[in-house]
Coordinates of C-alpha atoms and ligand atoms in Angstrom, one line a residue:
X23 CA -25.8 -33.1 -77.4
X24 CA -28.6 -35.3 -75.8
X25 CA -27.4 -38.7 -75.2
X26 CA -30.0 -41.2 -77.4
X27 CA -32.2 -43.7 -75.6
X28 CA -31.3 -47.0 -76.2
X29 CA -33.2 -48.9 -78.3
X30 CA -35.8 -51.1 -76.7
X31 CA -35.7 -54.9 -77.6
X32 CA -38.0 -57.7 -77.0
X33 CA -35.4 -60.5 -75.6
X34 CA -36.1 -64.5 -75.2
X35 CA -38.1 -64.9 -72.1
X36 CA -36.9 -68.1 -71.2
X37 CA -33.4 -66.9 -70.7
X38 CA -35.1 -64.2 -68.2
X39 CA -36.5 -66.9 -66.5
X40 CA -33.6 -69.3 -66.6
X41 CA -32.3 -69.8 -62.9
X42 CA -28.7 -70.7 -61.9
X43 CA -28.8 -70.5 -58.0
X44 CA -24.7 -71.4 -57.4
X45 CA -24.0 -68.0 -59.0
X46 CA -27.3 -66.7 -57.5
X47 CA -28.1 -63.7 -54.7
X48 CA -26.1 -65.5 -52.1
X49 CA -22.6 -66.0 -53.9
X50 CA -23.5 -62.2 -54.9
X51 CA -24.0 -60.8 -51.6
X52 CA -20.5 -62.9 -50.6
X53 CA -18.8 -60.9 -53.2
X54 CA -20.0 -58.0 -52.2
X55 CA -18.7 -58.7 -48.4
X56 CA -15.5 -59.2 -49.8
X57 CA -15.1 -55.6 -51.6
X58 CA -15.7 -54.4 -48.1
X59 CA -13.0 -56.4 -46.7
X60 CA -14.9 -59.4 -45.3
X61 CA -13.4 -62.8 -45.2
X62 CA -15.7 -65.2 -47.1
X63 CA -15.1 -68.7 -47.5
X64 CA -16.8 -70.2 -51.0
X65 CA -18.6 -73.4 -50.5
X66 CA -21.0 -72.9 -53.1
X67 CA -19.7 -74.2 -56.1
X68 CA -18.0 -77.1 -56.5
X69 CA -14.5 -75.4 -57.8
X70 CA -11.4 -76.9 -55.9
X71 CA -8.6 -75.0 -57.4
X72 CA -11.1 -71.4 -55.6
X73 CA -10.6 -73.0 -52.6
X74 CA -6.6 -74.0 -52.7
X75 CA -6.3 -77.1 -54.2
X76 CA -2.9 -77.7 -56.1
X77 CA -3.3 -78.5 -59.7
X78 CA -1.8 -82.0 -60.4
X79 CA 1.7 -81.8 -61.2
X80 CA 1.9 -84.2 -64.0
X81 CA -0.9 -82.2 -66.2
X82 CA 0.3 -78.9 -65.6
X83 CA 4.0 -79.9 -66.8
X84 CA 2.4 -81.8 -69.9
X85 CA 0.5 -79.0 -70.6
X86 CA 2.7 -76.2 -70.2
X87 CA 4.9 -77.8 -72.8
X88 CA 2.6 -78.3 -75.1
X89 CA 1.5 -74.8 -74.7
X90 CA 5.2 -73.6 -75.6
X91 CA 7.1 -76.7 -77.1
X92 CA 10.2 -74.3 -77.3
X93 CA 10.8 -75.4 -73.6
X94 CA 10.9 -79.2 -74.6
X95 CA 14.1 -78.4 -76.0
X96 CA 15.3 -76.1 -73.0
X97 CA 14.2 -79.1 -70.9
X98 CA 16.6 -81.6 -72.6
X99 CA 19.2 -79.6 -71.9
X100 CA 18.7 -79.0 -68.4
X101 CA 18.7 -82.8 -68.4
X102 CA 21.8 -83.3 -69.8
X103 CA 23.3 -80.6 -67.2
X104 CA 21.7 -82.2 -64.5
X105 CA 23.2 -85.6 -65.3
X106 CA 27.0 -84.3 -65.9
X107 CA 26.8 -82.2 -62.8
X108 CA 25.6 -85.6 -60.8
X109 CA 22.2 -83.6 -60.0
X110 CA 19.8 -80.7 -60.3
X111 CA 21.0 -76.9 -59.5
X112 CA 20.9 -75.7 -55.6
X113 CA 17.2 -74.8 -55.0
X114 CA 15.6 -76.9 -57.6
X115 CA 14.1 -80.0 -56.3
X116 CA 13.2 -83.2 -57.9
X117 CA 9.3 -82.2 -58.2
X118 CA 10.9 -79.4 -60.5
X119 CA 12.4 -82.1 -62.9
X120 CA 10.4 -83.0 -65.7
X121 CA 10.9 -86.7 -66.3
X122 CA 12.0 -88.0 -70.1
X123 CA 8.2 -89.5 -69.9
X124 CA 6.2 -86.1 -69.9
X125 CA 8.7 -84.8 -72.6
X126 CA 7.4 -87.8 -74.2
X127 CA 4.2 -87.2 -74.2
X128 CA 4.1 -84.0 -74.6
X129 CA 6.1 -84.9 -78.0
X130 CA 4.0 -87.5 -78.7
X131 CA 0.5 -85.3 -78.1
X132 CA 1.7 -82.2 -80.4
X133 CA 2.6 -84.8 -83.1
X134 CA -0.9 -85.8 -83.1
X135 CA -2.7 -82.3 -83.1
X136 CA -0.3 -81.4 -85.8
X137 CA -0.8 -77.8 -85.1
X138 CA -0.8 -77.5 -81.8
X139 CA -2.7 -76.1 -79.4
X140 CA -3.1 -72.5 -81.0
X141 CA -5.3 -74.0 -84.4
X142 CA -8.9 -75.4 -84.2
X143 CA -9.0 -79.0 -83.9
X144 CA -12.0 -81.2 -85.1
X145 CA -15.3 -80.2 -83.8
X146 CA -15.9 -83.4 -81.9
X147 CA -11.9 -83.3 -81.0
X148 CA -9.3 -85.3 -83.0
X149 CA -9.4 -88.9 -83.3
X150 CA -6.9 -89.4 -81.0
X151 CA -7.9 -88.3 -78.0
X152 CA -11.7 -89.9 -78.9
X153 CA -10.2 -93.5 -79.0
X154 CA -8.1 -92.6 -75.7
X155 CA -11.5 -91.7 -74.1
X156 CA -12.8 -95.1 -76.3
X157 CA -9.8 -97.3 -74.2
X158 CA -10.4 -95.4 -70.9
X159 CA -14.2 -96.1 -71.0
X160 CA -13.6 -100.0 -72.0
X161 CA -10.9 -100.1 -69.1
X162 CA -12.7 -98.6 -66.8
X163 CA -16.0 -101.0 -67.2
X164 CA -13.9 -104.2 -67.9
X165 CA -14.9 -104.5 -71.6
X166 CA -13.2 -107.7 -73.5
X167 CA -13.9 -109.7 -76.2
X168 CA -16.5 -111.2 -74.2
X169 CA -17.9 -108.8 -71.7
X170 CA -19.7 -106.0 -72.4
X171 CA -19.7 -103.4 -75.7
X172 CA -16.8 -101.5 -76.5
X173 CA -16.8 -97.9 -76.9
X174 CA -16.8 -96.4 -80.5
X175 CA -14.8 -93.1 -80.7
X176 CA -17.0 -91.9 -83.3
X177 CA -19.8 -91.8 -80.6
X178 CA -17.6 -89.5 -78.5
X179 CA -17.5 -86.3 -78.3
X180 CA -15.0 -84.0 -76.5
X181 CA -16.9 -80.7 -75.3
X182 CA -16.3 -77.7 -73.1
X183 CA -16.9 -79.1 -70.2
X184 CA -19.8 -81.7 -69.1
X185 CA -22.2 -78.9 -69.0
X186 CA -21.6 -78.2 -72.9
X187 CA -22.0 -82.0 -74.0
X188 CA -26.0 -81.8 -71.6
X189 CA -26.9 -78.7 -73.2
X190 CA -26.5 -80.5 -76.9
X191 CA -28.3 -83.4 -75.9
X192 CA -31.3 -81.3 -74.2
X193 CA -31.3 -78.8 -76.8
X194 CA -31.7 -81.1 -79.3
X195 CA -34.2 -83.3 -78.0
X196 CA -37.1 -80.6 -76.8
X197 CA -38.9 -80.0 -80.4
X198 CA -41.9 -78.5 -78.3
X199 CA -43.0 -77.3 -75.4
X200 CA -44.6 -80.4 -74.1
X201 CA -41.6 -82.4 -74.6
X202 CA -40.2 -83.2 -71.2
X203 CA -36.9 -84.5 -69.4
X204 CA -36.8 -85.9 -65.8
X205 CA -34.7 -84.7 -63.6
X206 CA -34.3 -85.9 -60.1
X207 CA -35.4 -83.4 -57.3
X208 CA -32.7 -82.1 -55.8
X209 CA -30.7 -81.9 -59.2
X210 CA -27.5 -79.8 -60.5
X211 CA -29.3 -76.4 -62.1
X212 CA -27.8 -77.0 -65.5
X213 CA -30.6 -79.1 -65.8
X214 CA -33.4 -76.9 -64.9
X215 CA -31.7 -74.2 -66.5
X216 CA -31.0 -75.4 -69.8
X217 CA -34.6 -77.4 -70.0
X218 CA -36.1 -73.9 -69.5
X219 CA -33.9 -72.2 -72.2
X220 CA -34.8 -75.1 -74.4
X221 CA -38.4 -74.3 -74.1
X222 CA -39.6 -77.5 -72.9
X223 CA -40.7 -79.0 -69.6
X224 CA -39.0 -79.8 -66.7
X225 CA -40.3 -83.6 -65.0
X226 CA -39.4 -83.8 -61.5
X227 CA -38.8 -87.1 -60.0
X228 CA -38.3 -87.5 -56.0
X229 CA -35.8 -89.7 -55.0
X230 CA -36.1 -91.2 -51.4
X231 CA -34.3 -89.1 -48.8
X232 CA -34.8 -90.4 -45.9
X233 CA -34.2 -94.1 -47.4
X234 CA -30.5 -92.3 -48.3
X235 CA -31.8 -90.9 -51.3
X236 CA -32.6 -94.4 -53.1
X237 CA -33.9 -94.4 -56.4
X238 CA -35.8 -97.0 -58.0
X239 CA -38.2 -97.6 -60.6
X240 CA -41.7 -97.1 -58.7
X241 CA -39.9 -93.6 -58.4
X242 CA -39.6 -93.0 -61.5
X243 CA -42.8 -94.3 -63.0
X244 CA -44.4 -92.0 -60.6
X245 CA -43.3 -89.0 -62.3
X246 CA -43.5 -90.5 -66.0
X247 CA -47.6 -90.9 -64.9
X248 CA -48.0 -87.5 -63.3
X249 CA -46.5 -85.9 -66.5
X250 CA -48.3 -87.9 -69.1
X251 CA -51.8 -87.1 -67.2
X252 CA -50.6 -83.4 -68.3
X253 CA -50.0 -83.9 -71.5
X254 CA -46.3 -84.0 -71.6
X255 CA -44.3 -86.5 -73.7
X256 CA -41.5 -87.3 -71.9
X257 CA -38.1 -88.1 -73.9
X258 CA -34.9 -87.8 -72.0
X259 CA -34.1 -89.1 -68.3
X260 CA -31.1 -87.3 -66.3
X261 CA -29.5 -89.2 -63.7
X262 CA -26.2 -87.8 -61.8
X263 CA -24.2 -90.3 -60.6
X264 CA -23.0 -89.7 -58.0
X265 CA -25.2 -87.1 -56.7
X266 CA -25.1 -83.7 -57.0
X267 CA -26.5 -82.3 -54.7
X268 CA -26.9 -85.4 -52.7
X269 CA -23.4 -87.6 -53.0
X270 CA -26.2 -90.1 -53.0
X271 CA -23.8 -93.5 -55.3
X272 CA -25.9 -95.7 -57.3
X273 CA -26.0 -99.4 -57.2
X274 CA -25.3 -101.6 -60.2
X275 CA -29.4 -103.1 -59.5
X276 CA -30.4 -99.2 -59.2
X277 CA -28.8 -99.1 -62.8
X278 CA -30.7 -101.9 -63.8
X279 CA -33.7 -100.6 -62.7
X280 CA -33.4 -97.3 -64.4
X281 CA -32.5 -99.0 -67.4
X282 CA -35.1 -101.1 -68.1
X283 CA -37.7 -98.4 -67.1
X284 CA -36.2 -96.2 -70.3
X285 CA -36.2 -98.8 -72.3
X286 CA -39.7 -100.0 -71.5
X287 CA -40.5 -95.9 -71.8
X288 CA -38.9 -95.5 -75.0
X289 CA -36.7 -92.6 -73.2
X290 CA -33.6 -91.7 -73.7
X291 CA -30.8 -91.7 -70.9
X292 CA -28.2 -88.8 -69.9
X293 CA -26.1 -90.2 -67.2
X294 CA -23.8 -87.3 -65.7
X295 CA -20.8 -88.9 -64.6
X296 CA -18.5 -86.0 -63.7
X297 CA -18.5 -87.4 -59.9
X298 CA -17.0 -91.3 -60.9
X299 CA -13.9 -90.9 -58.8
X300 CA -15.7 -88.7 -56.3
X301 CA -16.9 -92.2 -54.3
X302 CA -14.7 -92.0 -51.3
X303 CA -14.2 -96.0 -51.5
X304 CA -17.5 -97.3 -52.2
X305 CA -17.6 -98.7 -56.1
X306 CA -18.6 -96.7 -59.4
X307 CA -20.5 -98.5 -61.7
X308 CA -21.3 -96.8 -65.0
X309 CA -24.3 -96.4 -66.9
X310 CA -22.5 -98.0 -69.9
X311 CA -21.0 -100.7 -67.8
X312 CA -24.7 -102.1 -66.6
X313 CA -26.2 -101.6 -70.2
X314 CA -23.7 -103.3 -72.3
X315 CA -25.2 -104.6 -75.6
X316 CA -28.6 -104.0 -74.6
X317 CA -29.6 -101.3 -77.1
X318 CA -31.7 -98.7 -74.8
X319 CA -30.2 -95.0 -75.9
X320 CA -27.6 -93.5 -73.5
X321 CA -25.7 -90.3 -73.2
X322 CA -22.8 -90.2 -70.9
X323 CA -21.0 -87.0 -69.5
X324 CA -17.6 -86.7 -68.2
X325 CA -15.4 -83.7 -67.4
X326 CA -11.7 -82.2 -66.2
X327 CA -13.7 -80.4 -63.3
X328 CA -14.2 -82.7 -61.0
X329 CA -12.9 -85.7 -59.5
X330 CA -8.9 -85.1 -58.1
X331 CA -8.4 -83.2 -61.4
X332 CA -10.5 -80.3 -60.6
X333 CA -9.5 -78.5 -63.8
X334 CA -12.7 -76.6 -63.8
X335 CA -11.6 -73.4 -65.1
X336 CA -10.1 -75.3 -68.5
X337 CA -13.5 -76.3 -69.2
X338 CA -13.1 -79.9 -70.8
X339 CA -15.4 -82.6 -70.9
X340 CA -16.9 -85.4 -73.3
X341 CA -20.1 -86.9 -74.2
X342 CA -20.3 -90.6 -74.9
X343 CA -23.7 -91.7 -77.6
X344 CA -24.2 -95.3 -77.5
X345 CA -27.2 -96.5 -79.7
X346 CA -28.3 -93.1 -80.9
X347 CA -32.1 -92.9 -81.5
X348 CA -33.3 -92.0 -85.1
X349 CA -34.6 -88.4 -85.7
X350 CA -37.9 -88.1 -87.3
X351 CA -38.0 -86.3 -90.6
X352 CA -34.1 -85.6 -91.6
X353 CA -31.5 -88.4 -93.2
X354 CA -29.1 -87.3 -90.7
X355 CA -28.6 -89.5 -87.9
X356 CA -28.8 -88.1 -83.9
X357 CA -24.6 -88.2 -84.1
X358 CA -24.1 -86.2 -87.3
X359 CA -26.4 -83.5 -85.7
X360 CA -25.0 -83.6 -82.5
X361 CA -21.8 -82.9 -84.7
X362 CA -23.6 -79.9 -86.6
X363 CA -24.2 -78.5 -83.3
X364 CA -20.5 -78.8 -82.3
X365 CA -19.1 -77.5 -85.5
X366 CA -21.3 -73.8 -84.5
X367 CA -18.6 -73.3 -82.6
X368 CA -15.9 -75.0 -84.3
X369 CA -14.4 -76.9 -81.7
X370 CA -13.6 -77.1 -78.2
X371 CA -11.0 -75.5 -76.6
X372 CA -7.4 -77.2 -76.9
X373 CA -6.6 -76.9 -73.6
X374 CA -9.3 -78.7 -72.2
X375 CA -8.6 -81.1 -74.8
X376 CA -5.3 -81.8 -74.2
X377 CA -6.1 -82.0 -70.1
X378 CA -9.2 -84.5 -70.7
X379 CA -6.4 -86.9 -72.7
X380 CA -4.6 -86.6 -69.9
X381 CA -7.5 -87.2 -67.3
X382 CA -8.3 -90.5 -69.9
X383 CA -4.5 -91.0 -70.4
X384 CA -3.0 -91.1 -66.3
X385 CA 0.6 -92.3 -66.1
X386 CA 1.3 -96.0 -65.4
X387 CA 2.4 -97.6 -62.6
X388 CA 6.1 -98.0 -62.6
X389 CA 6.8 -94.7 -65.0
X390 CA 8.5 -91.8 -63.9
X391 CA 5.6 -89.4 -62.9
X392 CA 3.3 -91.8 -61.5
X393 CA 4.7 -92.0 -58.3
X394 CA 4.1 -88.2 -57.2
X395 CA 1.1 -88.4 -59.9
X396 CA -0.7 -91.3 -57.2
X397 CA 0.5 -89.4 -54.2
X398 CA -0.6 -86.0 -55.3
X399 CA -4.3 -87.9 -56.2
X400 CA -4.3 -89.7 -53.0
X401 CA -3.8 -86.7 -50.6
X402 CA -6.6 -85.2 -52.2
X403 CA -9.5 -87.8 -52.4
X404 CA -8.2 -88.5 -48.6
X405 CA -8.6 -84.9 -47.7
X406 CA -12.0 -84.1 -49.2
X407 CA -13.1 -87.5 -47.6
X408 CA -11.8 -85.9 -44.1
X409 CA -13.2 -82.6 -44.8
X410 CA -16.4 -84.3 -45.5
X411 CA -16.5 -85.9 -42.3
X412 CA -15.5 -82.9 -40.4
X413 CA -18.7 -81.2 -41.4
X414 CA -20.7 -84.2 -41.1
X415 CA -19.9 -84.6 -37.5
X416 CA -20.4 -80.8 -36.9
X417 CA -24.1 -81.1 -37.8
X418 CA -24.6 -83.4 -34.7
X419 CA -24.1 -80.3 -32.8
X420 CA -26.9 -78.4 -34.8
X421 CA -30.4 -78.7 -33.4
X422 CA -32.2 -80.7 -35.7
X423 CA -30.7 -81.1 -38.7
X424 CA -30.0 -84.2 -40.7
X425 CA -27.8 -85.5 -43.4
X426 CA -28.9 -88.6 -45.5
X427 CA -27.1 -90.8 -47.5
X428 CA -23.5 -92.0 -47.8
X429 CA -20.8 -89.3 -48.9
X430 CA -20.3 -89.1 -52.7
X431 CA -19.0 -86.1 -55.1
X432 CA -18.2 -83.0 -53.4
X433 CA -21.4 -81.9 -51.2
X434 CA -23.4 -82.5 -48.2
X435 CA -27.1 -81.7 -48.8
X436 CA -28.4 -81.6 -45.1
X437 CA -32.1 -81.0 -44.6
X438 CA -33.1 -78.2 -41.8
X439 CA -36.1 -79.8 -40.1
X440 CA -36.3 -76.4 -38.0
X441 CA -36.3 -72.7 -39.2
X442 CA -37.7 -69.9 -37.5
X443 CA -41.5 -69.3 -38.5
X444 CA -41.8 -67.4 -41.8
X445 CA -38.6 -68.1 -42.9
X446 CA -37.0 -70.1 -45.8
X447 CA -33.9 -71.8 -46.1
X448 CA -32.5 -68.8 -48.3
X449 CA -32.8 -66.4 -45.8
X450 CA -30.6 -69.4 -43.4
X451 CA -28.4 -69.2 -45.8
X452 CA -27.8 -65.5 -46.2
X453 CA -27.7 -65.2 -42.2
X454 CA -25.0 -67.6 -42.3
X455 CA -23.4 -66.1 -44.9
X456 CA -23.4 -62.2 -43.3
X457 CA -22.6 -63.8 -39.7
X458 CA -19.7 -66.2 -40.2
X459 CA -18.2 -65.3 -44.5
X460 CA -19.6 -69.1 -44.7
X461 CA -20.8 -68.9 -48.5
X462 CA -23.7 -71.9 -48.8
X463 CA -26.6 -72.3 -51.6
X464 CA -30.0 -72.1 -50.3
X465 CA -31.8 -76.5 -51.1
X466 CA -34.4 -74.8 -53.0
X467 CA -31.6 -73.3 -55.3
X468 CA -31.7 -77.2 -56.1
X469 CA -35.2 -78.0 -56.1
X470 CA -36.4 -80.0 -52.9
X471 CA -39.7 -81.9 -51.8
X472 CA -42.1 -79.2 -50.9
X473 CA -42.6 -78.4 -47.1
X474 CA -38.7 -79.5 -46.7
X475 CA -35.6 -77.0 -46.2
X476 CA -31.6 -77.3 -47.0
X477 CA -28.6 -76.0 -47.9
X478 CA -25.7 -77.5 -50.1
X479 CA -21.8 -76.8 -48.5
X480 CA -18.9 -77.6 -50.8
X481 CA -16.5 -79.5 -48.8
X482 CA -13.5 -78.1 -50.5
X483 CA -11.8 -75.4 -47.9
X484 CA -8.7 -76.3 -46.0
X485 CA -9.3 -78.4 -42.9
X486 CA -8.0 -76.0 -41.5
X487 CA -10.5 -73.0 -42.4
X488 CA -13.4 -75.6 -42.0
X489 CA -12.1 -76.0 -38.6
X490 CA -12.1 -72.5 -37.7
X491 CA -16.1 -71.9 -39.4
X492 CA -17.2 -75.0 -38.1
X493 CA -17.6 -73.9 -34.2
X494 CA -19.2 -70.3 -35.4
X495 CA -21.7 -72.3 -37.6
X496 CA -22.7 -74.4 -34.9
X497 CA -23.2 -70.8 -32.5
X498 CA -25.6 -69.6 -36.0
X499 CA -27.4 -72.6 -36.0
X500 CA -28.1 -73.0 -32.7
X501 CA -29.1 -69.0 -32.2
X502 CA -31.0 -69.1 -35.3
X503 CA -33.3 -71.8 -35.4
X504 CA -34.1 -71.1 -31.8
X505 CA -34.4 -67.2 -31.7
Ligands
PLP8 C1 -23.5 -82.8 -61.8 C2 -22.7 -81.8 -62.6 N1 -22.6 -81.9 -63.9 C3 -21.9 -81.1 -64.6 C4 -21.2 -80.1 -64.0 C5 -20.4 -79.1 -64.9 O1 -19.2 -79.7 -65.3 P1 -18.2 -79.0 -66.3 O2 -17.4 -78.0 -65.5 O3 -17.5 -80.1 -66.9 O4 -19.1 -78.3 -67.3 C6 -21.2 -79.9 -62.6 C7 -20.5 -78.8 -62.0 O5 -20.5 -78.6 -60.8 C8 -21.9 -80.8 -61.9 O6 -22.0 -80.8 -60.6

């Protein structure tokens, strides 16, 4: 019997067009090395636990019991052993011990779902882990009775991930194709991406690089001008804070700036905030922090991913809407849609749920956990700082490049002032990649000011690994630019 042609389909051209570079031709070819036995180290996505960072020990334990309460009860047990035998079995250590406080709130966190982690919860996630994110936010920007504007859990949503909570806002505000969102130039390609699949426009704005990637509002008013002379009206500003790709760490007067520009621009503001603990000592200051009462529209994204969490494959996140704008022609307001969107897919997962209470919810100095919880966190915000610094100092040794800025989230961004004639920095990249296993994203994977060339690196391997690539970068380099 002939085998029947598949039927031929029109499909939505702007998911053909959609690009998403850090799961592009580069990270492909890298798997492709590695079916064939290559060693490859993946420094194109910022995904810690790839790249052999141990989960925190406090989450996992919450989570695993809340994942199968019958082990709280196996748990007390062991407890009681432990403490008539005068201490734990031969081979199990104390980190093995889970402490009466993560029983606790284990307890305490499956009384509140009700139905544990196996039922859908509420589409914007239950109450309860909403006004956790409400105190974490108010803590976190030093919000009393007289300083700033606390955070309303009915504003909050808990999403999928960061990159769930952009894609409502986005998709909801492009109506038409000439609706446009700025995004800074380099940016995270979520934006791009999801602006295209929208159908709207993308609005670049250039922030300074060789000023250390400042931002300010001449900036931005640049861009506004350039894309009202064509016709587009623009209604959403992204700002990722800090930087991806640039680490670049914004200033509470930066804020300020940005601020009043959307306000005076009747725009609305997404800040992506994933990066907040990502500042290697310098100060975050929030979006919401500098706004306070003011009134200007602001959507603010955090996630499980990042930070010393890096939870990235549990895929939790929230989106915080302070003073929602009014949409035009409906009685619904901008938060019960943003709801209706959620509720398509009923909710988010519970898992990434219960670990973004937790990231919201850390334990207390002086508890049980916290002590190994603090420890655990500080080895690894000390080690990405180091490994960051390793890499920085290795680009001395490479003819003429340059890295701007201070350090901030989890990338360098270094620009390539030389290349050999003809060539981009995507075909650097996939040199690098085929001579040394080192897996990079091309700068124009990230958008970059025409005429310039650069490459993104993930400073996430072991020190050790980063070590050993380091010196064979620096032989590349220095062959290829010059050859
Ligand atoms: C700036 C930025 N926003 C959002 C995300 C995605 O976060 P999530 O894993 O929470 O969707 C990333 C991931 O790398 C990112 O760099």
């Amino acid at each position: 019997m002939n085998a029947r042609e598949p039927i031929h389909l029109t499909v939505n051209q702007n998911i053909l067009e959609m690009e998403y570079a850090v799961r592009g031709p580069i990270p492909r070819r890298a798997a492709e090395l590695r079916q064939q036995g290559r060693e490859t180290i993946l420094c194109n996505i910022g995904n810690p636990q790839a790249l052999g960072q141990k989960p925190i020990t406090y989450y996992r334990q919450v989570l695993s019991l809340v994942e199968d309460p019958a082990k709280i009860d196996r748990e007390r047990a062991l407890e009681k052993r432990w403490k008539t035998d005068g201490g734990p079995p031969a081979g199990l250590g104390d980190i093995e011990r889970v402490s009466e406080h993560v029983l606790k709130v284990s307890e305490q966190f499956l009384s509140n779902m009700k139905s544990g982690l196996g039922a859908y919860s509420e589409s914007n996630g239950p109450l309860f882990i909403r006004e956790a994110i409400a105190r974490f936010i108010d803590k976190r920007d030093g919000v009393d009775t007289t300083h700033g504007s606390p955070s309303n859990p009915d504003g909050i949503f808990v999403t999928n991930g960061a990159s769930e909570g952009a894609k409502y806002v986005i998709d909801l505000l492009i109506a038409d194709p000439k609706d446009g969102i700025m995004i800074p130039i380099p940016q995270y390609p979520l934006y791009s991406a999801t602006i295209k699949k929208s159908g709207g426009t993308q609005v670049n704005y250039y922030p300074d690089e060789d000023s250390g990637w400042v931002l300010n509002r001449s900036i931005l008013e640049e861009a506004l001008s350039a894309a009202r002379r064509d016709g587009i009206r623009v209604k959403g500003l992204v700002v990722i804070h800090p930087g991806n790709p640039t680490g670049a760490i914004l200033g509470a007067e930066t804020i300020r700036e940005i601020i009043d520009f959307a306000r005076d621009n009747e725009i609305v503001l997404i800040a992506d905030e994933v990066y907040q603990e990502n500042t290697y000592g310098a100060t975050f200051t929030s979006f919401a922090k500098v706004l306070g009462r003011e009134e200007v529209p602001l959507f603010s994204l955090h996630s499980i991913s990042k930070g010393f969490y890096g939870e990235c494959g549990h895929r939790g996140g929230y989106l915080e809407v302070r003073n929602p704008p009014k949409a035009a022609g409906t009685p619904l307001s901008f938060t019960e849609i943003l709801l209706k969107q959620a509720s398509v897919c009923l909710c988010p997962n519970t898992a990434g749920q219960l670990l973004m209470y937790l990231v919201v919810n850390p334990p207390e100095e002086g508890s049980e956990p916290y002590r190994l919880f603090a420890q655990e966190k500080q080895t690894i915000l000390t080690d990405l700082w180091d490994k960051a610094t390793l890499i920085r100092e290795g680009f001395k040794h490479m003819d003429q490049v340059e890295c701007f800025g201070r350090t901030g989230a989890m990338y360098l961004f270094p620009r390539l002032n030389k290349l050999p004639v003809g060539t981009t920095d995507f075909d650097y990249c996939m040199n690098l990649l085929e001579t040394t296993g080192l897996c990079t994203v091309n700068g124009s994977g990230f958008g970059q000011k025409e005429g310039t060339h650069h490459l993104r690196i993930a400073f996430l391997p072991p020190k050790k690994l980063i070590e050993r690539v380091l010196p064979r970068w620096i032989e590349f380099h220095n062959a290829y630019v010059n050859r």
